[in-house]
């Protein structure tokens, strides 16, 4: 049994393993592509794998970043996908220990399965507040002074500083959609992804907004765009990300768990969904 880092040369094997044994809705090539992030990082590998007699029997894939979000400077290891063949489950903790040994980085696990959540809690992970709302995407007219901007060049022309740098890091992300809402001349960069529930492609999930006040004013136009341009009738919102819920929404006390482990005093609200599998893996 061999534990080793996932090198760039290993990505095709790791992608095939995850496609066959974890989520077959993504091809091996899509998995391999998703585990090679669209941003630059100084970290040389992509997580860890287990081999038995030269065959991959377990993968704990990770996405590394040096910031973790606009305006942050804390290196992050995002736990992206964990799968071990049943007959080798006894070796799963070797992968976990390898992840936890990376003490120079904050760890995030933003889509843990139900069985992983209690294990994470025993290891010291804390839950993020995922309460928010389910909004119906109505084709309502935008308020006066509001416009939506899409397209790479147009978005780049509106963003500056840390937002522009983070957008450039994510412009090619396989699972992320981008737009800029402009209200009375103030821009707000919005990132969302498509979410399936019980196999149904019905939901947009907002991952990042750069200005919650502008987003709140522009929200009807954003929902209209998500409905008409992407065919998604509902939007999932988290108060921590986008601010107070809109009037035409159903409150959600919690959504799918999201967790983090920080060895510093980093507050939970600083944890971003950018630089993670949520923007990279289009399941």
PDB file of C-alpha atoms in Angstrom:
ATOM      1  CA  UNK A   1       0.000   0.000   0.000  1.00  0.00           C
ATOM      2  CA  UNK A   2       1.441   3.346  -1.060  1.00  0.00           C
ATOM      3  CA  UNK A   3       0.367   6.868  -0.097  1.00  0.00           C
ATOM      4  CA  UNK A   4       1.558   9.575  -2.479  1.00  0.00           C
ATOM      5  CA  UNK A   5       0.763  13.114  -3.583  1.00  0.00           C
ATOM      6  CA  UNK A   6      -1.376  13.481  -6.714  1.00  0.00           C
ATOM      7  CA  UNK A   7       0.974  15.011  -9.258  1.00  0.00           C
ATOM      8  CA  UNK A   8      -0.161  16.655 -12.470  1.00  0.00           C
ATOM      9  CA  UNK A   9       0.812  13.451 -14.291  1.00  0.00           C
ATOM     10  CA  UNK A  10      -1.503  11.506 -11.948  1.00  0.00           C
ATOM     11  CA  UNK A  11      -4.591  13.592 -12.743  1.00  0.00           C
ATOM     12  CA  UNK A  12      -5.858  11.320 -15.564  1.00  0.00           C
ATOM     13  CA  UNK A  13      -5.713   8.297 -13.219  1.00  0.00           C
ATOM     14  CA  UNK A  14      -7.327  10.195 -10.372  1.00  0.00           C
ATOM     15  CA  UNK A  15     -10.014  11.483 -12.740  1.00  0.00           C
ATOM     16  CA  UNK A  16     -10.808   7.998 -14.000  1.00  0.00           C
ATOM     17  CA  UNK A  17     -11.030   6.661 -10.446  1.00  0.00           C
ATOM     18  CA  UNK A  18     -13.415   9.421  -9.326  1.00  0.00           C
ATOM     19  CA  UNK A  19     -15.570   9.056 -12.439  1.00  0.00           C
ATOM     20  CA  UNK A  20     -15.938   5.304 -11.954  1.00  0.00           C
ATOM     21  CA  UNK A  21     -16.260   5.161  -8.177  1.00  0.00           C
ATOM     22  CA  UNK A  22     -17.561   8.541  -6.951  1.00  0.00           C
ATOM     23  CA  UNK A  23     -19.577  10.468  -9.562  1.00  0.00           C
ATOM     24  CA  UNK A  24     -20.088   9.126 -13.061  1.00  0.00           C
ATOM     25  CA  UNK A  25     -21.970  12.223 -14.224  1.00  0.00           C
ATOM     26  CA  UNK A  26     -18.491  13.640 -14.904  1.00  0.00           C
ATOM     27  CA  UNK A  27     -16.184  11.945 -17.367  1.00  0.00           C
ATOM     28  CA  UNK A  28     -12.600  11.093 -16.358  1.00  0.00           C
ATOM     29  CA  UNK A  29     -11.414  14.047 -18.436  1.00  0.00           C
ATOM     30  CA  UNK A  30     -13.849  16.406 -16.699  1.00  0.00           C
ATOM     31  CA  UNK A  31     -12.699  15.240 -13.281  1.00  0.00           C
ATOM     32  CA  UNK A  32      -9.041  15.633 -14.235  1.00  0.00           C
ATOM     33  CA  UNK A  33      -9.721  19.097 -15.631  1.00  0.00           C
ATOM     34  CA  UNK A  34     -11.626  20.158 -12.506  1.00  0.00           C
ATOM     35  CA  UNK A  35      -8.772  19.159 -10.194  1.00  0.00           C
ATOM     36  CA  UNK A  36      -6.346  21.428 -12.037  1.00  0.00           C
ATOM     37  CA  UNK A  37      -7.571  24.852 -10.874  1.00  0.00           C
ATOM     38  CA  UNK A  38      -7.919  27.871 -13.107  1.00  0.00           C
ATOM     39  CA  UNK A  39      -5.810  30.017 -10.767  1.00  0.00           C
ATOM     40  CA  UNK A  40      -2.063  29.914 -10.096  1.00  0.00           C
ATOM     41  CA  UNK A  41      -0.732  28.307  -6.937  1.00  0.00           C
ATOM     42  CA  UNK A  42       2.697  27.568  -5.524  1.00  0.00           C
ATOM     43  CA  UNK A  43       1.525  24.179  -4.258  1.00  0.00           C
ATOM     44  CA  UNK A  44       2.976  21.371  -6.410  1.00  0.00           C
ATOM     45  CA  UNK A  45       0.272  18.702  -6.140  1.00  0.00           C
ATOM     46  CA  UNK A  46      -3.494  18.095  -6.081  1.00  0.00           C
ATOM     47  CA  UNK A  47      -4.110  16.073  -2.917  1.00  0.00           C
ATOM     48  CA  UNK A  48      -3.209  12.465  -2.144  1.00  0.00           C
ATOM     49  CA  UNK A  49      -3.883   8.994  -3.508  1.00  0.00           C
ATOM     50  CA  UNK A  50      -3.585   5.422  -2.304  1.00  0.00           C
ATOM     51  CA  UNK A  51      -2.135   2.723  -4.548  1.00  0.00           C
ATOM     52  CA  UNK A  52      -2.199  -1.057  -4.168  1.00  0.00           C
ATOM     53  CA  UNK A  53      -0.048  -3.047  -6.584  1.00  0.00           C
ATOM     54  CA  UNK A  54       0.194   0.007  -8.820  1.00  0.00           C
ATOM     55  CA  UNK A  55      -3.571   0.577  -9.017  1.00  0.00           C
ATOM     56  CA  UNK A  56      -5.374   3.592  -7.551  1.00  0.00           C
ATOM     57  CA  UNK A  57      -7.658   2.450  -4.720  1.00  0.00           C
ATOM     58  CA  UNK A  58      -8.306   5.785  -3.001  1.00  0.00           C
ATOM     59  CA  UNK A  59      -8.228   9.507  -3.751  1.00  0.00           C
ATOM     60  CA  UNK A  60      -8.499  12.585  -1.558  1.00  0.00           C
ATOM     61  CA  UNK A  61      -8.347  15.415  -4.072  1.00  0.00           C
ATOM     62  CA  UNK A  62      -7.647  18.993  -2.999  1.00  0.00           C
ATOM     63  CA  UNK A  63      -7.530  22.449  -4.538  1.00  0.00           C
ATOM     64  CA  UNK A  64      -4.874  24.811  -3.193  1.00  0.00           C
ATOM     65  CA  UNK A  65      -4.823  28.601  -3.231  1.00  0.00           C
ATOM     66  CA  UNK A  66      -2.681  31.303  -1.693  1.00  0.00           C
ATOM     67  CA  UNK A  67      -5.544  33.648  -0.774  1.00  0.00           C
ATOM     68  CA  UNK A  68      -8.857  31.814  -0.477  1.00  0.00           C
ATOM     69  CA  UNK A  69     -10.811  34.888  -1.568  1.00  0.00           C
ATOM     70  CA  UNK A  70     -10.583  38.546  -2.620  1.00  0.00           C
ATOM     71  CA  UNK A  71      -8.525  40.604  -0.203  1.00  0.00           C
ATOM     72  CA  UNK A  72      -7.377  37.602   1.868  1.00  0.00           C
ATOM     73  CA  UNK A  73      -3.816  36.375   2.296  1.00  0.00           C
ATOM     74  CA  UNK A  74      -4.351  33.074   4.106  1.00  0.00           C
ATOM     75  CA  UNK A  75      -3.262  29.952   2.157  1.00  0.00           C
ATOM     76  CA  UNK A  76      -6.111  27.443   1.823  1.00  0.00           C
ATOM     77  CA  UNK A  77      -6.418  23.729   1.103  1.00  0.00           C
ATOM     78  CA  UNK A  78      -9.921  22.973  -0.145  1.00  0.00           C
ATOM     79  CA  UNK A  79     -10.949  19.328   0.268  1.00  0.00           C
ATOM     80  CA  UNK A  80     -12.563  18.622  -3.060  1.00  0.00           C
ATOM     81  CA  UNK A  81     -13.353  14.885  -3.337  1.00  0.00           C
ATOM     82  CA  UNK A  82     -12.724  11.833  -1.131  1.00  0.00           C
ATOM     83  CA  UNK A  83     -13.295   8.246  -2.233  1.00  0.00           C
ATOM     84  CA  UNK A  84     -11.724   4.946  -1.180  1.00  0.00           C
ATOM     85  CA  UNK A  85     -12.665   1.477  -2.428  1.00  0.00           C
ATOM     86  CA  UNK A  86     -14.599  -0.454   0.195  1.00  0.00           C
ATOM     87  CA  UNK A  87     -12.012  -3.189   0.651  1.00  0.00           C
ATOM     88  CA  UNK A  88      -9.390  -0.523   1.455  1.00  0.00           C
ATOM     89  CA  UNK A  89     -11.511   1.686   3.757  1.00  0.00           C
ATOM     90  CA  UNK A  90      -9.260   0.738   6.660  1.00  0.00           C
ATOM     91  CA  UNK A  91      -6.576   2.910   5.070  1.00  0.00           C
ATOM     92  CA  UNK A  92      -8.842   5.973   4.625  1.00  0.00           C
ATOM     93  CA  UNK A  93      -7.433   7.715   7.686  1.00  0.00           C
ATOM     94  CA  UNK A  94      -3.990   7.724   6.075  1.00  0.00           C
ATOM     95  CA  UNK A  95      -5.412  10.154   3.533  1.00  0.00           C
ATOM     96  CA  UNK A  96      -7.048  12.221   6.271  1.00  0.00           C
ATOM     97  CA  UNK A  97      -3.848  12.428   8.290  1.00  0.00           C
ATOM     98  CA  UNK A  98      -1.942  13.569   5.201  1.00  0.00           C
ATOM     99  CA  UNK A  99      -4.439  16.400   4.721  1.00  0.00           C
ATOM    100  CA  UNK A 100      -4.362  17.458   8.376  1.00  0.00           C
ATOM    101  CA  UNK A 101      -0.557  17.478   8.373  1.00  0.00           C
ATOM    102  CA  UNK A 102      -0.637  20.553   6.139  1.00  0.00           C
ATOM    103  CA  UNK A 103      -0.530  22.908   9.082  1.00  0.00           C
ATOM    104  CA  UNK A 104       0.479  25.922   6.999  1.00  0.00           C
ATOM    105  CA  UNK A 105      -2.973  26.097   5.405  1.00  0.00           C
ATOM    106  CA  UNK A 106      -6.579  26.615   6.439  1.00  0.00           C
ATOM    107  CA  UNK A 107      -8.709  23.622   5.413  1.00  0.00           C
ATOM    108  CA  UNK A 108     -12.173  23.960   3.904  1.00  0.00           C
ATOM    109  CA  UNK A 109     -14.675  21.209   3.150  1.00  0.00           C
ATOM    110  CA  UNK A 110     -17.557  22.968   1.417  1.00  0.00           C
ATOM    111  CA  UNK A 111     -19.605  19.989   0.205  1.00  0.00           C
ATOM    112  CA  UNK A 112     -19.005  17.131   2.668  1.00  0.00           C
ATOM    113  CA  UNK A 113     -21.231  14.084   2.428  1.00  0.00           C
ATOM    114  CA  UNK A 114     -23.472  13.213   5.347  1.00  0.00           C
ATOM    115  CA  UNK A 115     -21.100  10.526   6.607  1.00  0.00           C
ATOM    116  CA  UNK A 116     -18.090  12.865   6.493  1.00  0.00           C
ATOM    117  CA  UNK A 117     -19.654  15.655   8.575  1.00  0.00           C
ATOM    118  CA  UNK A 118     -19.411  13.894  11.984  1.00  0.00           C
ATOM    119  CA  UNK A 119     -15.849  12.777  11.212  1.00  0.00           C
ATOM    120  CA  UNK A 120     -14.891  16.360  10.370  1.00  0.00           C
ATOM    121  CA  UNK A 121     -16.418  17.568  13.620  1.00  0.00           C
ATOM    122  CA  UNK A 122     -14.347  15.067  15.599  1.00  0.00           C
ATOM    123  CA  UNK A 123     -11.261  16.384  13.804  1.00  0.00           C
ATOM    124  CA  UNK A 124     -12.008  19.969  14.857  1.00  0.00           C
ATOM    125  CA  UNK A 125     -13.803  21.304  11.783  1.00  0.00           C
ATOM    126  CA  UNK A 126     -16.466  23.945  12.427  1.00  0.00           C
ATOM    127  CA  UNK A 127     -19.693  24.428  10.490  1.00  0.00           C
ATOM    128  CA  UNK A 128     -20.302  27.574   8.498  1.00  0.00           C
ATOM    129  CA  UNK A 129     -23.668  29.269   8.782  1.00  0.00           C
ATOM    130  CA  UNK A 130     -25.503  28.168   5.632  1.00  0.00           C
ATOM    131  CA  UNK A 131     -28.914  29.609   6.524  1.00  0.00           C
ATOM    132  CA  UNK A 132     -30.590  31.676   3.847  1.00  0.00           C
ATOM    133  CA  UNK A 133     -33.479  31.389   1.426  1.00  0.00           C
ATOM    134  CA  UNK A 134     -34.916  29.837  -1.701  1.00  0.00           C
ATOM    135  CA  UNK A 135     -35.963  32.578  -4.124  1.00  0.00           C
ATOM    136  CA  UNK A 136     -38.285  32.136  -7.087  1.00  0.00           C
ATOM    137  CA  UNK A 137     -36.726  33.584 -10.238  1.00  0.00           C
ATOM    138  CA  UNK A 138     -39.511  35.831 -11.492  1.00  0.00           C
ATOM    139  CA  UNK A 139     -39.306  37.747 -14.802  1.00  0.00           C
ATOM    140  CA  UNK A 140     -39.750  41.084 -13.031  1.00  0.00           C
ATOM    141  CA  UNK A 141     -38.536  44.346 -14.577  1.00  0.00           C
ATOM    142  CA  UNK A 142     -35.310  45.798 -13.181  1.00  0.00           C
ATOM    143  CA  UNK A 143     -35.406  48.946 -11.100  1.00  0.00           C
ATOM    144  CA  UNK A 144     -34.379  52.162 -12.805  1.00  0.00           C
ATOM    145  CA  UNK A 145     -30.631  52.663 -12.953  1.00  0.00           C
ATOM    146  CA  UNK A 146     -29.857  48.910 -12.927  1.00  0.00           C
ATOM    147  CA  UNK A 147     -28.086  46.974 -15.653  1.00  0.00           C
ATOM    148  CA  UNK A 148     -26.447  43.562 -15.909  1.00  0.00           C
ATOM    149  CA  UNK A 149     -23.158  42.984 -17.665  1.00  0.00           C
ATOM    150  CA  UNK A 150     -21.846  39.641 -18.936  1.00  0.00           C
ATOM    151  CA  UNK A 151     -18.970  38.693 -21.193  1.00  0.00           C
ATOM    152  CA  UNK A 152     -15.307  38.534 -20.256  1.00  0.00           C
ATOM    153  CA  UNK A 153     -14.135  41.871 -21.659  1.00  0.00           C
ATOM    154  CA  UNK A 154     -17.159  43.758 -20.330  1.00  0.00           C
ATOM    155  CA  UNK A 155     -16.752  42.334 -16.821  1.00  0.00           C
ATOM    156  CA  UNK A 156     -13.022  43.078 -16.759  1.00  0.00           C
ATOM    157  CA  UNK A 157     -13.726  46.684 -17.713  1.00  0.00           C
ATOM    158  CA  UNK A 158     -15.918  47.148 -14.615  1.00  0.00           C
ATOM    159  CA  UNK A 159     -13.898  45.396 -11.897  1.00  0.00           C
ATOM    160  CA  UNK A 160     -10.788  46.668 -10.143  1.00  0.00           C
ATOM    161  CA  UNK A 161      -8.281  45.591  -7.515  1.00  0.00           C
ATOM    162  CA  UNK A 162      -8.838  42.331  -5.636  1.00  0.00           C
ATOM    163  CA  UNK A 163     -12.187  41.696  -7.369  1.00  0.00           C
ATOM    164  CA  UNK A 164     -10.578  41.934 -10.797  1.00  0.00           C
ATOM    165  CA  UNK A 165      -7.748  39.600  -9.768  1.00  0.00           C
ATOM    166  CA  UNK A 166     -10.207  37.056  -8.336  1.00  0.00           C
ATOM    167  CA  UNK A 167     -12.422  37.268 -11.430  1.00  0.00           C
ATOM    168  CA  UNK A 168      -9.445  36.562 -13.680  1.00  0.00           C
ATOM    169  CA  UNK A 169      -8.632  33.544 -11.514  1.00  0.00           C
ATOM    170  CA  UNK A 170     -12.157  32.190 -12.037  1.00  0.00           C
ATOM    171  CA  UNK A 171     -13.138  33.368 -15.520  1.00  0.00           C
ATOM    172  CA  UNK A 172     -12.453  29.915 -16.953  1.00  0.00           C
ATOM    173  CA  UNK A 173     -13.833  27.897 -14.040  1.00  0.00           C
ATOM    174  CA  UNK A 174     -15.957  24.987 -15.342  1.00  0.00           C
ATOM    175  CA  UNK A 175     -18.729  25.328 -12.735  1.00  0.00           C
ATOM    176  CA  UNK A 176     -18.929  29.113 -12.294  1.00  0.00           C
ATOM    177  CA  UNK A 177     -21.167  31.666 -14.024  1.00  0.00           C
ATOM    178  CA  UNK A 178     -20.318  35.350 -13.767  1.00  0.00           C
ATOM    179  CA  UNK A 179     -22.100  38.662 -14.168  1.00  0.00           C
ATOM    180  CA  UNK A 180     -21.735  42.198 -12.882  1.00  0.00           C
ATOM    181  CA  UNK A 181     -24.807  44.052 -11.636  1.00  0.00           C
ATOM    182  CA  UNK A 182     -24.466  47.817 -11.856  1.00  0.00           C
ATOM    183  CA  UNK A 183     -26.806  50.028  -9.809  1.00  0.00           C
ATOM    184  CA  UNK A 184     -26.443  53.802 -10.147  1.00  0.00           C
ATOM    185  CA  UNK A 185     -22.881  53.294 -11.350  1.00  0.00           C
ATOM    186  CA  UNK A 186     -21.835  50.911  -8.534  1.00  0.00           C
ATOM    187  CA  UNK A 187     -20.714  47.427  -9.696  1.00  0.00           C
ATOM    188  CA  UNK A 188     -21.308  44.130  -7.909  1.00  0.00           C
ATOM    189  CA  UNK A 189     -19.599  40.978  -9.155  1.00  0.00           C
ATOM    190  CA  UNK A 190     -21.880  37.946  -8.794  1.00  0.00           C
ATOM    191  CA  UNK A 191     -20.764  34.319  -9.084  1.00  0.00           C
ATOM    192  CA  UNK A 192     -23.239  31.432  -9.141  1.00  0.00           C
ATOM    193  CA  UNK A 193     -23.334  27.768 -10.117  1.00  0.00           C
ATOM    194  CA  UNK A 194     -26.010  25.332 -11.223  1.00  0.00           C
ATOM    195  CA  UNK A 195     -27.166  22.908  -8.529  1.00  0.00           C
ATOM    196  CA  UNK A 196     -29.057  19.675  -9.047  1.00  0.00           C
ATOM    197  CA  UNK A 197     -31.418  18.233  -6.485  1.00  0.00           C
ATOM    198  CA  UNK A 198     -32.578  14.621  -7.003  1.00  0.00           C
ATOM    199  CA  UNK A 199     -31.189  14.793 -10.516  1.00  0.00           C
ATOM    200  CA  UNK A 200     -33.182  17.891 -11.471  1.00  0.00           C
ATOM    201  CA  UNK A 201     -31.333  20.905 -12.840  1.00  0.00           C
ATOM    202  CA  UNK A 202     -33.541  23.620 -11.332  1.00  0.00           C
ATOM    203  CA  UNK A 203     -31.398  25.739  -9.010  1.00  0.00           C
ATOM    204  CA  UNK A 204     -28.779  28.452  -9.134  1.00  0.00           C
ATOM    205  CA  UNK A 205     -26.631  28.775  -6.010  1.00  0.00           C
ATOM    206  CA  UNK A 206     -25.019  32.151  -5.333  1.00  0.00           C
ATOM    207  CA  UNK A 207     -21.382  31.609  -4.310  1.00  0.00           C
ATOM    208  CA  UNK A 208     -20.088  35.161  -4.117  1.00  0.00           C
ATOM    209  CA  UNK A 209     -21.238  38.761  -4.288  1.00  0.00           C
ATOM    210  CA  UNK A 210     -18.732  41.576  -3.999  1.00  0.00           C
ATOM    211  CA  UNK A 211     -21.223  44.150  -2.655  1.00  0.00           C
ATOM    212  CA  UNK A 212     -24.320  42.817  -0.808  1.00  0.00           C
ATOM    213  CA  UNK A 213     -26.003  46.239  -0.786  1.00  0.00           C
ATOM    214  CA  UNK A 214     -25.791  46.539  -4.562  1.00  0.00           C
ATOM    215  CA  UNK A 215     -26.837  42.914  -4.951  1.00  0.00           C
ATOM    216  CA  UNK A 216     -29.971  43.500  -2.889  1.00  0.00           C
ATOM    217  CA  UNK A 217     -30.969  46.400  -5.144  1.00  0.00           C
ATOM    218  CA  UNK A 218     -30.158  44.477  -8.333  1.00  0.00           C
ATOM    219  CA  UNK A 219     -31.524  41.087  -7.213  1.00  0.00           C
ATOM    220  CA  UNK A 220     -34.739  41.129  -9.315  1.00  0.00           C
ATOM    221  CA  UNK A 221     -32.663  41.685 -12.449  1.00  0.00           C
ATOM    222  CA  UNK A 222     -30.266  38.906 -11.430  1.00  0.00           C
ATOM    223  CA  UNK A 223     -33.116  36.430 -10.853  1.00  0.00           C
ATOM    224  CA  UNK A 224     -34.644  37.366 -14.190  1.00  0.00           C
ATOM    225  CA  UNK A 225     -31.302  36.733 -15.921  1.00  0.00           C
ATOM    226  CA  UNK A 226     -30.861  33.349 -14.199  1.00  0.00           C
ATOM    227  CA  UNK A 227     -34.351  32.315 -15.328  1.00  0.00           C
ATOM    228  CA  UNK A 228     -34.254  33.573 -18.912  1.00  0.00           C
ATOM    229  CA  UNK A 229     -30.574  33.026 -19.785  1.00  0.00           C
ATOM    230  CA  UNK A 230     -29.960  29.798 -17.859  1.00  0.00           C
ATOM    231  CA  UNK A 231     -33.424  28.254 -17.552  1.00  0.00           C
ATOM    232  CA  UNK A 232     -33.232  27.926 -13.764  1.00  0.00           C
ATOM    233  CA  UNK A 233     -36.488  28.731 -11.906  1.00  0.00           C
ATOM    234  CA  UNK A 234     -35.011  28.968  -8.386  1.00  0.00           C
ATOM    235  CA  UNK A 235     -32.015  30.553  -6.657  1.00  0.00           C
ATOM    236  CA  UNK A 236     -30.439  29.340  -3.420  1.00  0.00           C
ATOM    237  CA  UNK A 237     -29.069  32.149  -1.258  1.00  0.00           C
ATOM    238  CA  UNK A 238     -27.020  32.231   1.920  1.00  0.00           C
ATOM    239  CA  UNK A 239     -27.314  35.248   4.194  1.00  0.00           C
ATOM    240  CA  UNK A 240     -23.597  35.040   4.961  1.00  0.00           C
ATOM    241  CA  UNK A 241     -22.825  35.504   1.264  1.00  0.00           C
ATOM    242  CA  UNK A 242     -25.524  37.739  -0.197  1.00  0.00           C
ATOM    243  CA  UNK A 243     -27.204  39.484   2.726  1.00  0.00           C
ATOM    244  CA  UNK A 244     -30.853  39.441   3.911  1.00  0.00           C
ATOM    245  CA  UNK A 245     -33.308  37.278   2.014  1.00  0.00           C
ATOM    246  CA  UNK A 246     -35.672  38.863  -0.556  1.00  0.00           C
ATOM    247  CA  UNK A 247     -39.398  39.212   0.055  1.00  0.00           C
ATOM    248  CA  UNK A 248     -40.423  36.608  -2.537  1.00  0.00           C
ATOM    249  CA  UNK A 249     -38.454  33.779  -0.966  1.00  0.00           C
ATOM    250  CA  UNK A 250     -38.805  30.893   1.465  1.00  0.00           C
ATOM    251  CA  UNK A 251     -36.448  30.987   4.480  1.00  0.00           C
ATOM    252  CA  UNK A 252     -34.063  28.074   4.876  1.00  0.00           C
ATOM    253  CA  UNK A 253     -32.602  27.539   8.333  1.00  0.00           C
ATOM    254  CA  UNK A 254     -29.773  25.530   6.885  1.00  0.00           C
ATOM    255  CA  UNK A 255     -28.591  24.180   3.547  1.00  0.00           C
ATOM    256  CA  UNK A 256     -25.999  21.577   2.673  1.00  0.00           C
ATOM    257  CA  UNK A 257     -23.177  21.619   5.237  1.00  0.00           C
ATOM    258  CA  UNK A 258     -19.990  23.613   4.689  1.00  0.00           C
ATOM    259  CA  UNK A 259     -17.058  23.298   7.087  1.00  0.00           C
ATOM    260  CA  UNK A 260     -13.630  24.735   7.784  1.00  0.00           C
ATOM    261  CA  UNK A 261     -10.632  24.119  10.027  1.00  0.00           C
ATOM    262  CA  UNK A 262      -8.474  27.118  10.838  1.00  0.00           C
ATOM    263  CA  UNK A 263      -5.489  27.209  13.143  1.00  0.00           C
ATOM    264  CA  UNK A 264      -5.697  30.991  13.303  1.00  0.00           C
ATOM    265  CA  UNK A 265      -8.401  33.338  14.555  1.00  0.00           C
ATOM    266  CA  UNK A 266      -9.885  33.595  11.065  1.00  0.00           C
ATOM    267  CA  UNK A 267     -13.597  34.439  11.490  1.00  0.00           C
ATOM    268  CA  UNK A 268     -16.144  32.184   9.741  1.00  0.00           C
ATOM    269  CA  UNK A 269     -17.481  35.050   7.627  1.00  0.00           C
ATOM    270  CA  UNK A 270     -14.071  35.298   5.973  1.00  0.00           C
ATOM    271  CA  UNK A 271     -14.380  31.805   4.454  1.00  0.00           C
ATOM    272  CA  UNK A 272     -15.158  32.129   0.757  1.00  0.00           C
ATOM    273  CA  UNK A 273     -16.728  29.693  -1.703  1.00  0.00           C
ATOM    274  CA  UNK A 274     -14.304  30.908  -4.343  1.00  0.00           C
ATOM    275  CA  UNK A 275     -11.070  28.978  -4.880  1.00  0.00           C
ATOM    276  CA  UNK A 276     -12.905  25.725  -4.201  1.00  0.00           C
ATOM    277  CA  UNK A 277     -14.561  22.725  -5.856  1.00  0.00           C
ATOM    278  CA  UNK A 278     -17.808  24.718  -5.976  1.00  0.00           C
ATOM    279  CA  UNK A 279     -16.393  26.795  -8.845  1.00  0.00           C
ATOM    280  CA  UNK A 280     -14.289  24.037 -10.405  1.00  0.00           C
ATOM    281  CA  UNK A 281     -16.299  20.779 -10.370  1.00  0.00           C
ATOM    282  CA  UNK A 282     -19.480  20.941 -12.546  1.00  0.00           C
ATOM    283  CA  UNK A 283     -21.338  17.961 -11.040  1.00  0.00           C
TER     284      UNK A 283
END
